[in-house]
mmCIF file of C-alpha atoms and ligand atoms in Angstrom:
data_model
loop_
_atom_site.group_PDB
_atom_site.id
_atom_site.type_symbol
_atom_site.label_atom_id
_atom_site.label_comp_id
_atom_site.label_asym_id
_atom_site.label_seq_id
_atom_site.Cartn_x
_atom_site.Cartn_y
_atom_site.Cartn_z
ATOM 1 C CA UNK B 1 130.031 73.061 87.206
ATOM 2 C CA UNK B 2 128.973 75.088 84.637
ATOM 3 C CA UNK B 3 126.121 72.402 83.197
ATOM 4 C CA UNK B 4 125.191 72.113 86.827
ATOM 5 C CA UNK B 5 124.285 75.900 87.402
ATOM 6 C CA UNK B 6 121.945 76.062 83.811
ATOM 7 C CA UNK B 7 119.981 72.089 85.042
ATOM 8 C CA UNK B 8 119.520 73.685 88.042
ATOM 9 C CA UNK B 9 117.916 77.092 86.873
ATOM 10 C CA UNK B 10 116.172 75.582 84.374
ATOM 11 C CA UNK B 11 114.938 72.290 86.241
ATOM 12 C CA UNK B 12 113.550 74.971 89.400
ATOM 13 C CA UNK B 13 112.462 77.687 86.827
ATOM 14 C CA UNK B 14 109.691 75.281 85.281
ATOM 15 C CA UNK B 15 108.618 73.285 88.293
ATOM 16 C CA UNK B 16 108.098 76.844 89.847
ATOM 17 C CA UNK B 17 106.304 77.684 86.255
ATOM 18 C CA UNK B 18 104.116 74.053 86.266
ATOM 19 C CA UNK B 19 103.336 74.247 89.916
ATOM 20 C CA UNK B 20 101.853 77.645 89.207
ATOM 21 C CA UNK B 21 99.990 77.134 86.528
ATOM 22 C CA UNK B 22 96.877 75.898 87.905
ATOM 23 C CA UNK B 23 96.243 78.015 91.201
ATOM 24 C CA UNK B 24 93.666 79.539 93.685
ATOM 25 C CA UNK B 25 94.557 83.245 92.917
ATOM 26 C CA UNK B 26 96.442 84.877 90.463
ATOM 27 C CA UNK B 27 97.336 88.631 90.808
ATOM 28 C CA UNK B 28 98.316 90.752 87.525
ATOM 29 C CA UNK B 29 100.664 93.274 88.218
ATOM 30 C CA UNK B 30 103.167 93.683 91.186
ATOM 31 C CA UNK B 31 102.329 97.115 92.857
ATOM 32 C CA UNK B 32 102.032 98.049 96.247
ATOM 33 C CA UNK B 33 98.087 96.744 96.279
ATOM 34 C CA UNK B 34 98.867 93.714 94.341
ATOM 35 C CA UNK B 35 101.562 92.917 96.541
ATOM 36 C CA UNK B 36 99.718 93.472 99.826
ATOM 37 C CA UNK B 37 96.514 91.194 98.471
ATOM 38 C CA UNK B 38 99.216 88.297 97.503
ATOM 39 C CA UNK B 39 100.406 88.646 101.197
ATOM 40 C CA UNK B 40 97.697 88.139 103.120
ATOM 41 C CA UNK B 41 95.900 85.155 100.948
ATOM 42 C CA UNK B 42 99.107 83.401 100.731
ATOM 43 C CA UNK B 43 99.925 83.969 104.631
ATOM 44 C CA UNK B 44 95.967 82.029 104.788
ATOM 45 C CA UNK B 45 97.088 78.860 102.694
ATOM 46 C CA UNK B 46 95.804 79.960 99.403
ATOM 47 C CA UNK B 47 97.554 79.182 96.488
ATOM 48 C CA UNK B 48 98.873 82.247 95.069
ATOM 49 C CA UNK B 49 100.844 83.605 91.918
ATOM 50 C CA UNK B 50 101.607 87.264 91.015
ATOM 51 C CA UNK B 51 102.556 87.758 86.979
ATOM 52 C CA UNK B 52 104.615 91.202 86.748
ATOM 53 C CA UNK B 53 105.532 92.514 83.702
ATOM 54 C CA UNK B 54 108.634 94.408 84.339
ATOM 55 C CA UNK B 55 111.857 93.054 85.796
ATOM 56 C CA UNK B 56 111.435 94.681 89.148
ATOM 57 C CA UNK B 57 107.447 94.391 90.711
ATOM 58 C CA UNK B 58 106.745 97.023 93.266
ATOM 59 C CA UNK B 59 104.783 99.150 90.320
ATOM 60 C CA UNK B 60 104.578 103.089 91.338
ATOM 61 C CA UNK B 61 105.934 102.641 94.632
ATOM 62 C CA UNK B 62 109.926 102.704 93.989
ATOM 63 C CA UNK B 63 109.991 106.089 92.394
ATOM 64 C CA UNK B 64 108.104 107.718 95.648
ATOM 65 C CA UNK B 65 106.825 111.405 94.210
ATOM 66 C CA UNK B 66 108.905 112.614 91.063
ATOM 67 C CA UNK B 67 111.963 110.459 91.705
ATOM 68 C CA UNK B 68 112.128 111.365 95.055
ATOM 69 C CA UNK B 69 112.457 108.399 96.792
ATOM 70 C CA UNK B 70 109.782 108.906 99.795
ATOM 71 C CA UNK B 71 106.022 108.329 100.424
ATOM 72 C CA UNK B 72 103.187 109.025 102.637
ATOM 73 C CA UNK B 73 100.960 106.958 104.377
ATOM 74 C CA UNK B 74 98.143 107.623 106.424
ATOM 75 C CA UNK B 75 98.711 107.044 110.036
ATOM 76 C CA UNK B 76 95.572 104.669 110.013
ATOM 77 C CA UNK B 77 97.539 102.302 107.902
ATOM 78 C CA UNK B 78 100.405 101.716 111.158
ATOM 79 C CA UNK B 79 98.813 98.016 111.672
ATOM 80 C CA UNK B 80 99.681 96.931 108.033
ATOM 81 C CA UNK B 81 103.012 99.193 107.897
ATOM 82 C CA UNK B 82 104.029 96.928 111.476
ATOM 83 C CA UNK B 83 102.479 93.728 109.696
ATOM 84 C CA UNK B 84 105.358 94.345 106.696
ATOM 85 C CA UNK B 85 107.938 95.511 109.223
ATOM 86 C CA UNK B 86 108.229 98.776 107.777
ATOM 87 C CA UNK B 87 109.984 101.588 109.438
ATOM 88 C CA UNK B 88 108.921 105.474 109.441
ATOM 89 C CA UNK B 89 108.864 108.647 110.721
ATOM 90 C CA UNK B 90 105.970 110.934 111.541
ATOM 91 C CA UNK B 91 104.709 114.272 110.107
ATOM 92 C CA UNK B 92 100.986 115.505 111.305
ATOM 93 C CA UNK B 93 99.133 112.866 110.775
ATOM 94 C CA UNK B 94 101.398 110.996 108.013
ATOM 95 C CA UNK B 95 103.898 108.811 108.011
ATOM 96 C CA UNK B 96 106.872 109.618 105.887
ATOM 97 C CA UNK B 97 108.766 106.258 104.370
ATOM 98 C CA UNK B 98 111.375 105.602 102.417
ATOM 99 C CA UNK B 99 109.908 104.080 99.020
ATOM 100 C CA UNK B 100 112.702 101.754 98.230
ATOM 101 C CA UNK B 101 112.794 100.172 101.790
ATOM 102 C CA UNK B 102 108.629 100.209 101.604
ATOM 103 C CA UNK B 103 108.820 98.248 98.318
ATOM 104 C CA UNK B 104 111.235 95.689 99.027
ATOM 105 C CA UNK B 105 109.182 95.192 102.323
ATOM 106 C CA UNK B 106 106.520 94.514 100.539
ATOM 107 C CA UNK B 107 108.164 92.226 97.848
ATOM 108 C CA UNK B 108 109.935 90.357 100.839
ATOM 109 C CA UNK B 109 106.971 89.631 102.879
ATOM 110 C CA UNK B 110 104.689 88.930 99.978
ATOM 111 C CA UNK B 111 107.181 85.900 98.602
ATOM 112 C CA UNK B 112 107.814 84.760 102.179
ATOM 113 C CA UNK B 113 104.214 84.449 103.243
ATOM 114 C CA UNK B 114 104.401 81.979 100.097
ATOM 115 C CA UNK B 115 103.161 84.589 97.145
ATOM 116 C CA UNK B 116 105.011 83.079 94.155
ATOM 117 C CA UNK B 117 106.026 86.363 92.090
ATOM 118 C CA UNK B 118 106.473 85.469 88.378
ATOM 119 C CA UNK B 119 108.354 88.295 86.767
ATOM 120 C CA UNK B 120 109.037 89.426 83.098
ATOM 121 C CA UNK B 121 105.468 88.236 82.109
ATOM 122 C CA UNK B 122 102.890 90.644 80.305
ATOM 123 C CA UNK B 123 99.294 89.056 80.855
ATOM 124 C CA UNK B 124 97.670 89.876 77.658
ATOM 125 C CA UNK B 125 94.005 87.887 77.798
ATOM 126 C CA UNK B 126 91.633 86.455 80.093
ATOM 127 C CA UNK B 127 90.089 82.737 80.274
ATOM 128 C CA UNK B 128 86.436 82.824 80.044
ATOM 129 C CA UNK B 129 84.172 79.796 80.779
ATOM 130 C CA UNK B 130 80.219 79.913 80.853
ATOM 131 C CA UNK B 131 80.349 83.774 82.185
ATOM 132 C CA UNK B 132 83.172 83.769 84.435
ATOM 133 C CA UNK B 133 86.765 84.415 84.332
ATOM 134 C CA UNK B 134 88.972 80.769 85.207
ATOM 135 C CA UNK B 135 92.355 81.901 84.040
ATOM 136 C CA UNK B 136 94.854 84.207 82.264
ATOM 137 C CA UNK B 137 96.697 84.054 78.836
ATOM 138 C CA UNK B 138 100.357 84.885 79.601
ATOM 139 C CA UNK B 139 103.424 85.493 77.595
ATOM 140 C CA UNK B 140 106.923 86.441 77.886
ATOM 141 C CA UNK B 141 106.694 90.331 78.344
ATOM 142 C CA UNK B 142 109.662 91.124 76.020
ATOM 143 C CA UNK B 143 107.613 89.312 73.370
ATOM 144 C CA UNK B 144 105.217 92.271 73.493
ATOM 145 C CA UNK B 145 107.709 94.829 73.302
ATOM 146 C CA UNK B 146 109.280 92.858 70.060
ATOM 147 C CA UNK B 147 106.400 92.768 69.130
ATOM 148 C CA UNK B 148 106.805 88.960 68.179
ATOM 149 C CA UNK B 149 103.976 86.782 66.746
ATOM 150 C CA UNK B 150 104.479 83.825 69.467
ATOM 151 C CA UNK B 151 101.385 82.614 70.893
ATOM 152 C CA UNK B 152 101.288 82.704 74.575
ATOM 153 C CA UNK B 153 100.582 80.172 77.199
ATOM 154 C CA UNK B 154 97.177 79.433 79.692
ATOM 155 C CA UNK B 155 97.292 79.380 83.348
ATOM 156 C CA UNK B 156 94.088 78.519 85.116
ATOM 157 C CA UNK B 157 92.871 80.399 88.523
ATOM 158 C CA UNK B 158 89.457 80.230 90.456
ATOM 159 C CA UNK B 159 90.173 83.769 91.232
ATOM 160 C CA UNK B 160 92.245 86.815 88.988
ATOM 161 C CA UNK B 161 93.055 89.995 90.575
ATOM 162 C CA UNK B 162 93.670 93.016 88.644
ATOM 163 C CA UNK B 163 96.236 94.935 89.938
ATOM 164 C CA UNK B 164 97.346 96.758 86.647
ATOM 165 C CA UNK B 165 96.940 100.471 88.519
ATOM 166 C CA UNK B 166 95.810 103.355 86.611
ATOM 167 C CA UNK B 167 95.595 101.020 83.282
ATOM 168 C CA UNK B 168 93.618 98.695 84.521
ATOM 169 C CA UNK B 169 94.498 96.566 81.874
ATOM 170 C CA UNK B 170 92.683 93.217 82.283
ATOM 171 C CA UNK B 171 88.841 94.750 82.920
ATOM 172 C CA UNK B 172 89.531 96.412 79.455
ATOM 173 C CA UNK B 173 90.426 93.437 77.986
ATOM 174 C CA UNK B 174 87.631 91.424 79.092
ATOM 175 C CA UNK B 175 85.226 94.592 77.842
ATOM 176 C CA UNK B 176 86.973 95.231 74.582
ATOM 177 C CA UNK B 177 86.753 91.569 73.216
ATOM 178 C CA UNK B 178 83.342 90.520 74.772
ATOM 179 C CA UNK B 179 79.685 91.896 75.058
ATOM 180 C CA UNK B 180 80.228 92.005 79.289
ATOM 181 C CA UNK B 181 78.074 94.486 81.781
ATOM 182 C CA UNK B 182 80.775 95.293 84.771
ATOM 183 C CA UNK B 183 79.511 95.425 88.374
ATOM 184 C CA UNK B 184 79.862 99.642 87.653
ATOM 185 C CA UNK B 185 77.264 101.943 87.528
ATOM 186 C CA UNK B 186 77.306 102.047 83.970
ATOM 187 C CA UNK B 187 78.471 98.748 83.251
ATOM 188 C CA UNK B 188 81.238 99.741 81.777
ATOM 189 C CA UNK B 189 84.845 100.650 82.181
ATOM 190 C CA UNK B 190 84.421 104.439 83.312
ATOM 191 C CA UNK B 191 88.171 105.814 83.257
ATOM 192 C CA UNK B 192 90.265 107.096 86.163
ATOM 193 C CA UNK B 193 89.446 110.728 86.877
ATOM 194 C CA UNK B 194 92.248 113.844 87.924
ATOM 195 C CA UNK B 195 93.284 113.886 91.045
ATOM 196 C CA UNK B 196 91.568 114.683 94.659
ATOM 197 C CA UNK B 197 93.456 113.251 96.878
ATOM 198 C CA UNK B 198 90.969 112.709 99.663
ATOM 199 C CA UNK B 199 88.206 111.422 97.740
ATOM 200 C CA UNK B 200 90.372 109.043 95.876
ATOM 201 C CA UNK B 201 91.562 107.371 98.949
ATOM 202 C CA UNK B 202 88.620 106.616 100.735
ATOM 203 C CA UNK B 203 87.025 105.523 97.293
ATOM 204 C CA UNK B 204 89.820 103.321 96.014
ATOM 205 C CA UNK B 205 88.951 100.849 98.849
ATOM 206 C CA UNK B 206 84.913 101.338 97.916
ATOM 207 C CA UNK B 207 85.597 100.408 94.745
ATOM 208 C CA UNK B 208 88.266 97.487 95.673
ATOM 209 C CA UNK B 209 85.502 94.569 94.641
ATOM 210 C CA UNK B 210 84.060 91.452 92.145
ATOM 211 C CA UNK B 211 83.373 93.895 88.631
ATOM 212 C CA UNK B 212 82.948 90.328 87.146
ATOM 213 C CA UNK B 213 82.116 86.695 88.025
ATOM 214 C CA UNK B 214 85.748 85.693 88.972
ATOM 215 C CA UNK B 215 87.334 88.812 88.488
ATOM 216 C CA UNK B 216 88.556 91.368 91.134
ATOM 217 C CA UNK B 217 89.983 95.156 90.830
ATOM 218 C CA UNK B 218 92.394 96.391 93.757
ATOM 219 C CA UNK B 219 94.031 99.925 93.687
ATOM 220 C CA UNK B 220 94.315 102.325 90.863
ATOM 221 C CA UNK B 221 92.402 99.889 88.744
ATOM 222 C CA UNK B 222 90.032 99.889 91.199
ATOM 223 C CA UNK B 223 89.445 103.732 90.445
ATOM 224 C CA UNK B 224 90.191 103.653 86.791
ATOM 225 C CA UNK B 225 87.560 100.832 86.293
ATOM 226 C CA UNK B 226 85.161 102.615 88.673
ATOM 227 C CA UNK B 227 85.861 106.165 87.779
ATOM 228 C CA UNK B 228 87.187 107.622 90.466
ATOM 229 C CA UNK B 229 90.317 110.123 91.256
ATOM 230 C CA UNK B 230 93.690 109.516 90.909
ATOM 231 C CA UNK B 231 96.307 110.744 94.170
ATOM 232 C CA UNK B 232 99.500 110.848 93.912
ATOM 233 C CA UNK B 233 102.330 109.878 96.025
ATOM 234 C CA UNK B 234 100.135 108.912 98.749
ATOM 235 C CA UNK B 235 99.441 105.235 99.391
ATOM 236 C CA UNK B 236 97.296 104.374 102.168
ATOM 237 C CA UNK B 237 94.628 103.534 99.977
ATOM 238 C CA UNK B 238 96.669 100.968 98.088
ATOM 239 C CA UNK B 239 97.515 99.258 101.041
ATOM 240 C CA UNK B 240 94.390 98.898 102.506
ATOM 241 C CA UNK B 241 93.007 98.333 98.963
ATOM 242 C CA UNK B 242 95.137 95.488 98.632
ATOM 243 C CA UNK B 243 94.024 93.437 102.323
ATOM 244 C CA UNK B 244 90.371 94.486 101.305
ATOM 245 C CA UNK B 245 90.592 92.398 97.761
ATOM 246 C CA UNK B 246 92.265 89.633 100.228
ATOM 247 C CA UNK B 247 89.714 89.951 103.180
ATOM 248 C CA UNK B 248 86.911 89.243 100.399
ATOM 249 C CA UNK B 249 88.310 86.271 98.565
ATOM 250 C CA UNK B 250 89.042 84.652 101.772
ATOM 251 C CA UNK B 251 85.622 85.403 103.055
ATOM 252 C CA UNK B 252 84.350 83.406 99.710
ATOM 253 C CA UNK B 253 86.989 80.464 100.416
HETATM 254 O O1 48F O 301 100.700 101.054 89.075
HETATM 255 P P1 48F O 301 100.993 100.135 90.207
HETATM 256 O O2 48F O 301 101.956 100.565 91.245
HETATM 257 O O3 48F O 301 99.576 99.678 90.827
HETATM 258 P P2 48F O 301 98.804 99.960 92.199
HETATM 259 O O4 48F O 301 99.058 98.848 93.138
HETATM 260 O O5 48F O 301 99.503 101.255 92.825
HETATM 261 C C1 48F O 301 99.384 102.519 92.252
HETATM 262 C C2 48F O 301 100.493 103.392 92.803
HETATM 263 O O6 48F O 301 101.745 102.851 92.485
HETATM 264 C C3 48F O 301 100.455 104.840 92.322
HETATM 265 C C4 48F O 301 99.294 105.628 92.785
HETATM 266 C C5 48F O 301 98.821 105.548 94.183
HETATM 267 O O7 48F O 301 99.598 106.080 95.083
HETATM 268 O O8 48F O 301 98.713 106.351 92.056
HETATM 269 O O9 48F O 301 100.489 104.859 90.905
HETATM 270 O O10 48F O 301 97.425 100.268 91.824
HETATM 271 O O11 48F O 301 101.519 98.742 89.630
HETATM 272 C C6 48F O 301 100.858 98.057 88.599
HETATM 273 C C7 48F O 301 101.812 96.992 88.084
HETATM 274 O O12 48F O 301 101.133 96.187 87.131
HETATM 275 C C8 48F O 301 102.035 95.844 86.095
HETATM 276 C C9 48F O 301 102.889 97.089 85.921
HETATM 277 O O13 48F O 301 104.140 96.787 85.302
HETATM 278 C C10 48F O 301 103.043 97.561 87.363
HETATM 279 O O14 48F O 301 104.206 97.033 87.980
HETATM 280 N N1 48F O 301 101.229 95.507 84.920
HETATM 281 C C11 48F O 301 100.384 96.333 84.238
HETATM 282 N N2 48F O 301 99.772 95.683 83.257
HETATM 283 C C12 48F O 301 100.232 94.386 83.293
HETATM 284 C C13 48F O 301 101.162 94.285 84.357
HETATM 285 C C14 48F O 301 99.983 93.218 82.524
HETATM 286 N N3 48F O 301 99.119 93.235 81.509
HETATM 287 N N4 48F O 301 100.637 92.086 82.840
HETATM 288 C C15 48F O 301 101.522 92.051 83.886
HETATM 289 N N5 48F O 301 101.798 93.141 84.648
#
């Protein structure tokens, strides 16, 4: 009995590892707009694996505004709130949702729809071949916080999304250790800005796009990378954000 439960976490753990290792799209980090994009390209077929660092994904979303457990959307977002069977009520022209049920929504839906979520995994480097991005160099997350010197492991992807929110931590990788010009307006990685709540919405999904051959930003790392405002507890933006970054892979496929 006992032998039986560790051969068969361990035997399903790495075929679930191998069979992801070489995929279509892979998504770093598990917020709401990483979530969303792994949704709706693995609900088309593609191939699809999402690398969270932290135990739990869902990112920002849980903790709704302060530790109060609720969020706004904007009423515009009702088709993809129905798409995730998400329940709400209604304020003006909000709606008011409960963060944890949003976030486990989103999880749920996401790994149904075939989204293979890989959690406890810190992506620390991108693959680069002849000017574009092919994969990401991953490694047990607690092995960062240890701060252990154990080399990591490859996985290969036609596609990476970053997802990382307001860190945006895999476009400043790729800048920091290579001589790259970003599809910005200066090229570079211009840092997230305060917060205006409008324009930061409507530009998060402007800036949802390719910065580099391979390479996609969605949500806050969308902004940060671009330059744009931060919001707050409002999340619209990452929603749509997220089925934008999927609409325009699956255009390419
Ligand atoms: O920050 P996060 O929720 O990203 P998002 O989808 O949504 C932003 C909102 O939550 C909120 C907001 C808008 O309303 O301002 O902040 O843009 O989730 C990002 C996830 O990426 C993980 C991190 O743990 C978090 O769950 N992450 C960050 N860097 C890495 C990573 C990394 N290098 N490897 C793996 N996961």
């Amino acid at each position: 009995m006992e032998l039986l439960i560790s051969f068969g976490i361990v035997d399903s753990y790495f075929s679930k590892l191998k069979n992801n290792l070489k995929v279509d799209v892979a998504i770093v980090g598990g917020g709401p707009s990483g979530l969303v994009a792994g949704y709706y390209l693995a609900k088309k077929g593609i191939k699809v694996v999402l690398l969270e660092r932290k135990l739990s994904p869902g990112g920002g979303m849980w903790g709704g505004a302060m530790m109060f457990n609720q969020i706004v959307v904007q009423k515009d977002t009702l088709p993809i709130i129905n798409e995730f069977g998400i329940s709400y009520s209604t304020c003006e022209e909000f709606l008011l949702i409960d963060s944890v049920h949003a976030t486990s929504a989103l999880i749920y839906k996401a790994t149904q729809a075939g989204c293979t979520i890989l959690n406890c995994i810190s992506v620390e480097d991108v693959v680069i071949h002849e000017n574009k991005i092919s994969g990401l160099v991953i490694n047990w997350a607690p092995v960062h916080r240890e701060g252990l010197h154990v080399d990591p492991l490859i996985l290969m992807a036609n596609v990476v999304i970053d997802g990382t929110g307001h860190d945006c931590e895999v476009v400043r990788t790729l800048e920091r250790k290579n001589n790259v010009s970003l599809n910005t307006t200066s090229g570079k990685v211009m840092g997230e800005r305060s917060l205006s709540v409008e324009e930061a919405e409507r530009t998060t999904l402007e800036n949802t796009k390719e910065v580099y051959p391979g390479l996609y930003i969605t949500g806050m790392a969308a902004n940060g990378v671009c330059g744009s405002f931060r919001m707050g507890p409002i999340f619209g933006g990452m929603l749509f954000s997220g089925k934008k970054v999927a609409d325009l892979i699956l255009s390419k496929q």
